PDB file of C-alpha atoms in Angstrom:
ATOM      1  CA  UNK A  93      57.086 169.410  11.510  1.00 50.00           C
ATOM      2  CA  UNK A  94      59.796 172.240  11.568  1.00 59.00           C
ATOM      3  CA  UNK A  95      60.911 174.749   8.951  1.00 64.00           C
ATOM      4  CA  UNK A  96      63.970 173.681   8.339  1.00 75.00           C
ATOM      5  CA  UNK A  97      62.625 169.906   8.243  1.00 74.00           C
ATOM      6  CA  UNK A  98      60.834 170.975   5.610  1.00 73.00           C
ATOM      7  CA  UNK A  99      63.716 172.635   4.245  1.00 74.00           C
ATOM      8  CA  UNK A 100      65.496 170.151   3.854  1.00 77.00           C
ATOM      9  CA  UNK A 101      63.172 167.318   1.921  1.00 72.00           C
ATOM     10  CA  UNK A 102      62.601 169.795  -0.102  1.00 79.00           C
ATOM     11  CA  UNK A 103      65.645 170.029  -1.133  1.00 76.00           C
ATOM     12  CA  UNK A 104      66.298 166.286  -0.815  1.00 79.00           C
ATOM     13  CA  UNK A 105      64.075 166.787  -4.243  1.00 79.00           C
ATOM     14  CA  UNK A 106      66.156 167.979  -5.710  1.00 79.00           C
ATOM     15  CA  UNK A 107      69.472 166.274  -5.664  1.00 88.00           C
ATOM     16  CA  UNK A 108      70.532 164.026  -7.969  1.00 90.00           C
ATOM     17  CA  UNK A 109      72.569 161.637  -5.982  1.00 94.00           C
ATOM     18  CA  UNK A 110      69.735 161.116  -3.298  1.00 93.00           C
ATOM     19  CA  UNK A 111      66.422 158.816  -4.666  1.00 93.00           C
ATOM     20  CA  UNK A 112      63.213 158.148  -3.055  1.00 91.00           C
ATOM     21  CA  UNK A 113      60.375 156.089  -4.294  1.00 86.00           C
ATOM     22  CA  UNK A 114      57.098 156.548  -2.271  1.00 80.00           C
ATOM     23  CA  UNK A 115      56.180 152.685  -1.049  1.00 79.00           C
ATOM     24  CA  UNK A 116      52.635 153.212  -2.760  1.00 81.00           C
ATOM     25  CA  UNK A 117      55.143 153.251  -6.767  1.00 81.00           C
ATOM     26  CA  UNK A 118      56.669 150.690  -5.311  1.00 83.00           C
ATOM     27  CA  UNK A 119      53.686 148.162  -4.117  1.00 80.00           C
ATOM     28  CA  UNK A 120      51.796 149.074  -7.929  1.00 82.00           C
ATOM     29  CA  UNK A 121      55.742 148.004  -9.143  1.00 83.00           C
ATOM     30  CA  UNK A 122      56.742 145.392  -7.621  1.00 83.00           C
ATOM     31  CA  UNK A 123      60.500 147.001  -7.376  1.00 86.00           C
ATOM     32  CA  UNK A 124      61.794 150.151  -7.912  1.00 93.00           C
ATOM     33  CA  UNK A 125      63.207 150.637 -11.793  1.00 93.00           C
ATOM     34  CA  UNK A 126      66.513 151.189 -10.589  1.00 95.00           C
ATOM     35  CA  UNK A 127      67.003 147.114  -9.588  1.00 96.00           C
ATOM     36  CA  UNK A 128      69.515 145.919 -10.991  1.00 97.00           C
ATOM     37  CA  UNK A 129      70.810 148.867 -13.008  1.00 97.00           C
ATOM     38  CA  UNK A 130      72.680 151.164 -10.530  1.00 98.00           C
ATOM     39  CA  UNK A 131      75.686 150.544 -12.052  1.00 98.00           C
ATOM     40  CA  UNK A 132      74.352 150.887 -15.727  1.00 97.00           C
ATOM     41  CA  UNK A 133      72.026 154.033 -14.861  1.00 97.00           C
ATOM     42  CA  UNK A 134      73.436 155.559 -11.473  1.00 97.00           C
ATOM     43  CA  UNK A 135      77.114 155.273 -11.190  1.00 98.00           C
ATOM     44  CA  UNK A 136      77.877 154.796 -15.308  1.00 97.00           C
ATOM     45  CA  UNK A 137      80.583 152.118 -14.404  1.00 97.00           C
ATOM     46  CA  UNK A 138      80.759 148.482 -13.360  1.00 97.00           C
ATOM     47  CA  UNK A 139      82.173 149.392 -10.403  1.00 98.00           C
ATOM     48  CA  UNK A 140      81.336 146.907  -7.115  1.00 98.00           C
ATOM     49  CA  UNK A 141      78.045 148.540  -4.652  1.00 98.00           C
ATOM     50  CA  UNK A 142      78.638 148.666  -0.881  1.00 98.00           C
ATOM     51  CA  UNK A 143      75.915 149.568   0.797  1.00 98.00           C
ATOM     52  CA  UNK A 144      75.772 152.124   4.477  1.00 97.00           C
ATOM     53  CA  UNK A 145      73.181 151.075   6.181  1.00 97.00           C
ATOM     54  CA  UNK A 146      71.254 152.724   8.914  1.00 94.00           C
ATOM     55  CA  UNK A 147      73.491 155.453   7.162  1.00 94.00           C
ATOM     56  CA  UNK A 148      71.841 158.444   9.198  1.00 91.00           C
ATOM     57  CA  UNK A 149      73.933 161.700   7.659  1.00 91.00           C
ATOM     58  CA  UNK A 150      76.047 159.383   5.462  1.00 93.00           C
ATOM     59  CA  UNK A 151      79.484 159.867   7.138  1.00 93.00           C
ATOM     60  CA  UNK A 152      80.940 156.564   6.465  1.00 94.00           C
ATOM     61  CA  UNK A 153      79.431 156.945   2.544  1.00 96.00           C
ATOM     62  CA  UNK A 154      81.251 159.694   1.722  1.00 96.00           C
ATOM     63  CA  UNK A 155      83.976 158.259   3.809  1.00 96.00           C
ATOM     64  CA  UNK A 156      84.287 155.830   1.146  1.00 96.00           C
ATOM     65  CA  UNK A 157      83.469 157.891  -1.032  1.00 97.00           C
ATOM     66  CA  UNK A 158      86.413 159.607  -1.189  1.00 96.00           C
ATOM     67  CA  UNK A 159      88.751 157.003  -0.065  1.00 96.00           C
ATOM     68  CA  UNK A 160      87.685 154.216  -2.948  1.00 96.00           C
ATOM     69  CA  UNK A 161      87.858 156.529  -5.323  1.00 96.00           C
ATOM     70  CA  UNK A 162      87.153 153.850  -8.018  1.00 96.00           C
ATOM     71  CA  UNK A 163      84.144 151.677  -5.677  1.00 98.00           C
ATOM     72  CA  UNK A 164      80.251 153.325  -5.736  1.00 98.00           C
ATOM     73  CA  UNK A 165      78.574 153.262  -2.093  1.00 98.00           C
ATOM     74  CA  UNK A 166      75.024 153.889  -1.567  1.00 98.00           C
ATOM     75  CA  UNK A 167      73.732 155.224   1.985  1.00 97.00           C
ATOM     76  CA  UNK A 168      70.421 154.508   3.009  1.00 97.00           C
ATOM     77  CA  UNK A 169      68.133 155.605   5.661  1.00 94.00           C
ATOM     78  CA  UNK A 170      64.450 155.919   6.130  1.00 90.00           C
ATOM     79  CA  UNK A 171      65.023 159.371   7.713  1.00 83.00           C
ATOM     80  CA  UNK A 172      65.345 162.043   5.081  1.00 78.00           C
ATOM     81  CA  UNK A 173      66.138 164.803   7.282  1.00 79.00           C
ATOM     82  CA  UNK A 174      69.902 163.596   8.864  1.00 85.00           C
ATOM     83  CA  UNK A 175      70.513 161.966   5.602  1.00 88.00           C
ATOM     84  CA  UNK A 176      69.788 165.333   3.835  1.00 88.00           C
ATOM     85  CA  UNK A 177      73.459 166.490   5.583  1.00 90.00           C
ATOM     86  CA  UNK A 178      75.782 163.222   3.465  1.00 93.00           C
ATOM     87  CA  UNK A 179      73.833 164.550   0.133  1.00 93.00           C
ATOM     88  CA  UNK A 180      74.508 168.430   0.114  1.00 93.00           C
ATOM     89  CA  UNK A 181      78.247 166.973   0.750  1.00 95.00           C
ATOM     90  CA  UNK A 182      77.834 164.939  -2.015  1.00 96.00           C
ATOM     91  CA  UNK A 183      76.649 167.200  -4.646  1.00 94.00           C
ATOM     92  CA  UNK A 184      79.057 169.659  -3.138  1.00 94.00           C
ATOM     93  CA  UNK A 185      81.757 168.049  -3.883  1.00 96.00           C
ATOM     94  CA  UNK A 186      80.741 166.304  -6.629  1.00 95.00           C
ATOM     95  CA  UNK A 187      81.192 162.837  -5.900  1.00 96.00           C
ATOM     96  CA  UNK A 188      79.933 160.886  -8.702  1.00 97.00           C
ATOM     97  CA  UNK A 189      80.532 157.058  -7.012  1.00 98.00           C
ATOM     98  CA  UNK A 190      78.301 158.182  -4.148  1.00 98.00           C
ATOM     99  CA  UNK A 191      74.584 157.818  -4.182  1.00 97.00           C
ATOM    100  CA  UNK A 192      71.779 157.462  -1.045  1.00 97.00           C
ATOM    101  CA  UNK A 193      67.681 156.180  -1.129  1.00 96.00           C
ATOM    102  CA  UNK A 194      65.703 156.373   1.474  1.00 93.00           C
ATOM    103  CA  UNK A 195      63.633 153.126   2.221  1.00 93.00           C
ATOM    104  CA  UNK A 196      63.936 151.076   5.192  1.00 93.00           C
ATOM    105  CA  UNK A 197      65.739 148.395   5.409  1.00 96.00           C
ATOM    106  CA  UNK A 198      63.962 144.999   5.249  1.00 95.00           C
ATOM    107  CA  UNK A 199      63.061 146.517   1.282  1.00 94.00           C
ATOM    108  CA  UNK A 200      66.483 145.869  -0.182  1.00 97.00           C
ATOM    109  CA  UNK A 201      65.275 142.806  -2.050  1.00 96.00           C
ATOM    110  CA  UNK A 202      62.901 145.355  -4.241  1.00 95.00           C
ATOM    111  CA  UNK A 203      65.401 147.601  -4.798  1.00 96.00           C
ATOM    112  CA  UNK A 204      68.563 145.637  -6.038  1.00 98.00           C
ATOM    113  CA  UNK A 205      69.043 141.974  -7.739  1.00 98.00           C
ATOM    114  CA  UNK A 206      70.913 139.416  -6.861  1.00 97.00           C
ATOM    115  CA  UNK A 207      73.763 139.680  -6.371  1.00 98.00           C
ATOM    116  CA  UNK A 208      74.267 143.738  -7.199  1.00 98.00           C
ATOM    117  CA  UNK A 209      75.332 143.905  -3.925  1.00 98.00           C
ATOM    118  CA  UNK A 210      79.508 143.485  -3.446  1.00 98.00           C
ATOM    119  CA  UNK A 211      79.696 144.879   0.997  1.00 98.00           C
ATOM    120  CA  UNK A 212      77.326 145.914   3.465  1.00 98.00           C
ATOM    121  CA  UNK A 213      78.297 147.888   5.846  1.00 98.00           C
ATOM    122  CA  UNK A 214      76.814 148.607   9.231  1.00 97.00           C
ATOM    123  CA  UNK A 215      78.253 151.177  11.466  1.00 94.00           C
ATOM    124  CA  UNK A 216      76.983 151.768  15.258  1.00 93.00           C
ATOM    125  CA  UNK A 217      73.080 150.351  15.315  1.00 94.00           C
ATOM    126  CA  UNK A 218      70.748 150.258  17.555  1.00 93.00           C
ATOM    127  CA  UNK A 219      71.684 147.147  19.639  1.00 95.00           C
ATOM    128  CA  UNK A 220      68.383 145.970  19.822  1.00 95.00           C
ATOM    129  CA  UNK A 221      68.582 144.487  23.395  1.00 94.00           C
ATOM    130  CA  UNK A 222      65.767 143.293  23.702  1.00 92.00           C
ATOM    131  CA  UNK A 223      63.999 143.234  20.045  1.00 94.00           C
ATOM    132  CA  UNK A 224      65.971 139.980  18.038  1.00 95.00           C
ATOM    133  CA  UNK A 225      64.398 140.641  14.897  1.00 96.00           C
ATOM    134  CA  UNK A 226      64.970 144.382  14.982  1.00 96.00           C
ATOM    135  CA  UNK A 227      69.121 143.938  15.585  1.00 97.00           C
ATOM    136  CA  UNK A 228      70.941 144.820  12.146  1.00 98.00           C
ATOM    137  CA  UNK A 229      72.882 141.443  12.024  1.00 98.00           C
ATOM    138  CA  UNK A 230      70.094 139.299  13.631  1.00 97.00           C
ATOM    139  CA  UNK A 231      69.094 136.516  11.180  1.00 97.00           C
ATOM    140  CA  UNK A 232      66.343 138.177  10.223  1.00 97.00           C
ATOM    141  CA  UNK A 233      68.177 140.908   8.396  1.00 98.00           C
ATOM    142  CA  UNK A 234      71.327 137.872   7.083  1.00 98.00           C
ATOM    143  CA  UNK A 235      68.153 137.046   5.439  1.00 97.00           C
ATOM    144  CA  UNK A 236      67.343 140.063   3.932  1.00 97.00           C
ATOM    145  CA  UNK A 237      70.823 140.626   2.881  1.00 98.00           C
ATOM    146  CA  UNK A 238      71.529 137.426   1.193  1.00 96.00           C
ATOM    147  CA  UNK A 239      69.306 138.467  -1.180  1.00 97.00           C
ATOM    148  CA  UNK A 240      71.004 140.945  -2.906  1.00 98.00           C
ATOM    149  CA  UNK A 241      74.700 139.941  -1.861  1.00 98.00           C
ATOM    150  CA  UNK A 242      76.833 138.687  -4.847  1.00 97.00           C
ATOM    151  CA  UNK A 243      78.984 135.126  -3.656  1.00 93.00           C
ATOM    152  CA  UNK A 244      81.518 136.107  -1.302  1.00 91.00           C
ATOM    153  CA  UNK A 245      80.033 139.574  -0.021  1.00 94.00           C
ATOM    154  CA  UNK A 246      81.022 140.873   3.459  1.00 97.00           C
ATOM    155  CA  UNK A 247      79.272 142.483   6.123  1.00 98.00           C
ATOM    156  CA  UNK A 248      80.914 144.875   8.218  1.00 98.00           C
ATOM    157  CA  UNK A 249      80.333 145.700  11.362  1.00 98.00           C
ATOM    158  CA  UNK A 250      81.447 148.881  13.588  1.00 96.00           C
ATOM    159  CA  UNK A 251      79.690 149.470  17.159  1.00 96.00           C
ATOM    160  CA  UNK A 252      80.519 150.674  20.814  1.00 95.00           C
ATOM    161  CA  UNK A 253      77.732 148.020  22.620  1.00 95.00           C
ATOM    162  CA  UNK A 254      80.146 145.085  23.826  1.00 95.00           C
ATOM    163  CA  UNK A 255      76.169 143.724  24.389  1.00 96.00           C
ATOM    164  CA  UNK A 256      75.551 143.641  19.610  1.00 97.00           C
ATOM    165  CA  UNK A 257      79.269 142.894  19.398  1.00 97.00           C
ATOM    166  CA  UNK A 258      79.393 139.546  21.916  1.00 97.00           C
ATOM    167  CA  UNK A 259      75.535 139.572  19.943  1.00 98.00           C
ATOM    168  CA  UNK A 260      77.362 138.495  16.378  1.00 98.00           C
ATOM    169  CA  UNK A 261      80.232 137.003  17.270  1.00 98.00           C
ATOM    170  CA  UNK A 262      77.460 133.541  18.482  1.00 98.00           C
ATOM    171  CA  UNK A 263      75.699 134.070  15.569  1.00 98.00           C
ATOM    172  CA  UNK A 264      78.448 133.697  12.997  1.00 98.00           C
ATOM    173  CA  UNK A 265      80.036 130.939  14.960  1.00 97.00           C
ATOM    174  CA  UNK A 266      76.440 129.750  16.043  1.00 97.00           C
ATOM    175  CA  UNK A 267      75.956 129.727  12.480  1.00 97.00           C
ATOM    176  CA  UNK A 268      79.280 128.656  11.188  1.00 96.00           C
ATOM    177  CA  UNK A 269      79.793 131.827   9.149  1.00 97.00           C
ATOM    178  CA  UNK A 270      82.333 132.194   7.533  1.00 97.00           C
ATOM    179  CA  UNK A 271      83.830 135.191   9.761  1.00 98.00           C
ATOM    180  CA  UNK A 272      86.987 137.188   8.285  1.00 97.00           C
ATOM    181  CA  UNK A 273      87.753 139.055  11.250  1.00 97.00           C
ATOM    182  CA  UNK A 274      87.203 140.442  14.952  1.00 98.00           C
ATOM    183  CA  UNK A 275      88.593 142.525  17.452  1.00 97.00           C
ATOM    184  CA  UNK A 276      87.408 143.992  20.704  1.00 97.00           C
ATOM    185  CA  UNK A 277      89.652 147.307  20.607  1.00 96.00           C
ATOM    186  CA  UNK A 278      89.823 148.299  16.664  1.00 96.00           C
ATOM    187  CA  UNK A 279      92.352 150.961  17.351  1.00 95.00           C
ATOM    188  CA  UNK A 280      94.180 149.051  19.570  1.00 94.00           C
ATOM    189  CA  UNK A 281      94.295 146.176  17.386  1.00 96.00           C
ATOM    190  CA  UNK A 282      96.673 145.421  14.071  1.00 94.00           C
ATOM    191  CA  UNK A 283      92.580 145.355  12.308  1.00 94.00           C
ATOM    192  CA  UNK A 284      92.652 149.409  12.484  1.00 93.00           C
ATOM    193  CA  UNK A 285      95.100 149.661   9.039  1.00 92.00           C
ATOM    194  CA  UNK A 286      92.670 146.975   7.578  1.00 90.00           C
ATOM    195  CA  UNK A 287      89.506 149.641   8.238  1.00 92.00           C
ATOM    196  CA  UNK A 288      88.813 152.875   6.731  1.00 89.00           C
ATOM    197  CA  UNK A 289      89.749 155.241   7.995  1.00 86.00           C
ATOM    198  CA  UNK A 290      86.694 157.331   8.832  1.00 91.00           C
ATOM    199  CA  UNK A 291      85.098 158.140  12.351  1.00 89.00           C
ATOM    200  CA  UNK A 292      82.017 159.338  12.589  1.00 85.00           C
ATOM    201  CA  UNK A 293      80.895 162.459  15.101  1.00 83.00           C
ATOM    202  CA  UNK A 294      78.952 159.136  17.139  1.00 81.00           C
ATOM    203  CA  UNK A 295      82.322 157.380  17.171  1.00 89.00           C
ATOM    204  CA  UNK A 296      84.561 159.825  18.408  1.00 89.00           C
ATOM    205  CA  UNK A 297      81.550 160.757  21.478  1.00 87.00           C
ATOM    206  CA  UNK A 298      82.416 156.933  23.093  1.00 86.00           C
ATOM    207  CA  UNK A 299      86.309 157.026  22.393  1.00 90.00           C
ATOM    208  CA  UNK A 300      86.751 160.208  23.941  1.00 90.00           C
ATOM    209  CA  UNK A 301      84.591 158.723  26.557  1.00 89.00           C
ATOM    210  CA  UNK A 302      86.705 155.858  27.355  1.00 90.00           C
ATOM    211  CA  UNK A 303      84.560 153.634  24.802  1.00 91.00           C
ATOM    212  CA  UNK A 304      86.679 151.185  22.342  1.00 94.00           C
ATOM    213  CA  UNK A 305      85.568 149.916  18.750  1.00 95.00           C
ATOM    214  CA  UNK A 306      84.353 146.886  17.851  1.00 97.00           C
ATOM    215  CA  UNK A 307      84.604 145.637  14.902  1.00 98.00           C
ATOM    216  CA  UNK A 308      83.877 142.866  12.907  1.00 98.00           C
ATOM    217  CA  UNK A 309      83.549 141.357   9.367  1.00 98.00           C
ATOM    218  CA  UNK A 310      82.082 138.087   7.701  1.00 98.00           C
ATOM    219  CA  UNK A 311      80.933 136.334   5.255  1.00 97.00           C
ATOM    220  CA  UNK A 312      77.377 135.035   4.647  1.00 95.00           C
ATOM    221  CA  UNK A 313      76.821 131.661   2.277  1.00 92.00           C
ATOM    222  CA  UNK A 314      73.947 132.331   0.082  1.00 88.00           C
ATOM    223  CA  UNK A 315      72.213 128.698   0.689  1.00 87.00           C
ATOM    224  CA  UNK A 316      73.236 128.242   4.431  1.00 83.00           C
ATOM    225  CA  UNK A 317      70.429 127.775   6.810  1.00 92.00           C
ATOM    226  CA  UNK A 318      69.591 130.360  10.045  1.00 96.00           C
ATOM    227  CA  UNK A 319      68.916 130.469  13.247  1.00 96.00           C
ATOM    228  CA  UNK A 320      69.471 132.502  16.147  1.00 97.00           C
ATOM    229  CA  UNK A 321      72.023 131.587  18.832  1.00 96.00           C
ATOM    230  CA  UNK A 322      70.804 130.541  22.489  1.00 93.00           C
ATOM    231  CA  UNK A 323      73.104 133.148  24.449  1.00 92.00           C
ATOM    232  CA  UNK A 324      73.206 134.617  28.061  1.00 94.00           C
ATOM    233  CA  UNK A 325      73.866 138.627  27.019  1.00 95.00           C
ATOM    234  CA  UNK A 326      75.453 141.330  29.910  1.00 93.00           C
ATOM    235  CA  UNK A 327      73.090 144.509  28.710  1.00 92.00           C
ATOM    236  CA  UNK A 328      75.515 147.501  28.006  1.00 90.00           C
ATOM    237  CA  UNK A 329      74.671 149.527  30.975  1.00 81.00           C
ATOM    238  CA  UNK A 330      75.714 152.662  30.217  1.00 68.00           C
ATOM    239  CA  UNK A 331      72.859 153.095  27.254  1.00 62.00           C
ATOM    240  CA  UNK A 332      70.494 153.342  30.656  1.00 48.00           C
ATOM    241  CA  UNK A 333      72.204 156.830  30.229  1.00 44.00           C
ATOM    242  CA  UNK A 334      71.756 160.282  27.902  1.00 47.00           C
ATOM    243  CA  UNK A 335      74.413 160.365  25.260  1.00 44.00           C
ATOM    244  CA  UNK A 336      76.807 162.703  27.082  1.00 46.00           C
ATOM    245  CA  UNK A 337      76.827 160.823  30.939  1.00 46.00           C
ATOM    246  CA  UNK A 338      78.213 157.748  31.254  1.00 45.00           C
ATOM    247  CA  UNK A 339      77.859 154.841  34.319  1.00 42.00           C
ATOM    248  CA  UNK A 340      80.538 156.404  36.436  1.00 39.00           C
ATOM    249  CA  UNK A 341      81.622 159.730  34.879  1.00 38.00           C
TER     250      UNK A 341
END
C-alpha cells in the first residue's frame, strides 16, 4: 500500500465525521452502536437522513450538505482512501450535517434501524451488466434498502449508462413500484430544476463527451414482493474503452 494511502487512512481515524466499525466488532455486537441513533449521536438534530451509496470521494454527499443545510447526509463506501477527499472537505468547512460511513452496502441493516433513512441516492454506479445481483438498483439490493427506508422513502439514480437506466426502468415497471420521475437526458428536461445542482467530476467527463446523464426516482413499498424483469438489454459498448476514449471519437 502506498504511503499516500496510509497517510489518508491514518487521518481518517482522526476525522469526527468519519465512522468506521471493524467487521469483527460488528459481528460480535450484532449491530453498530449508532444504529437508530444517527440523529441523536451524530447530527444532534431530528432532520431527515439521506444516504449516498458508493459515494467515492463524497462529492454528492458534500454538495447536498452545502445545498440543504436542514437535512442530514451520509456518504457510504467501502474504499476509505477515496472517501478521504469528502471527509476532509467536511472537516475543513465545518459541515455538521454530513458524515461518512466506511462499510459494505450489504451491511446497511446493521448500521441503520428500520425507517431511519428517508432517501437514498445512487450516483453513477458500475452498471454490472453481467451480474444482476451486483446492480445497486437490482432487487437483491432493494430488499436491503427496504429494511432501512422510511415509508414513502425515495430512491434516486443518476447514471450515464443506457443499460442501467433501461434495466432500472424495467425493474420498476415489472414490480409496479411507484415511479416519481424519469428522463434519459436530465439536463435537457424539465427535471433538471428538481434535481440537486451537483455534477461530479466523473459526470462532467461524460457530459463533455456527449453522453447525457439519466435520472430516475421511485418509491419502495415495504411489503411488495420483488422479482427481476425478463428483458434483453443492449450493453453499453463505450464501456469497453478507457475513460478517456469513446467509441467513434
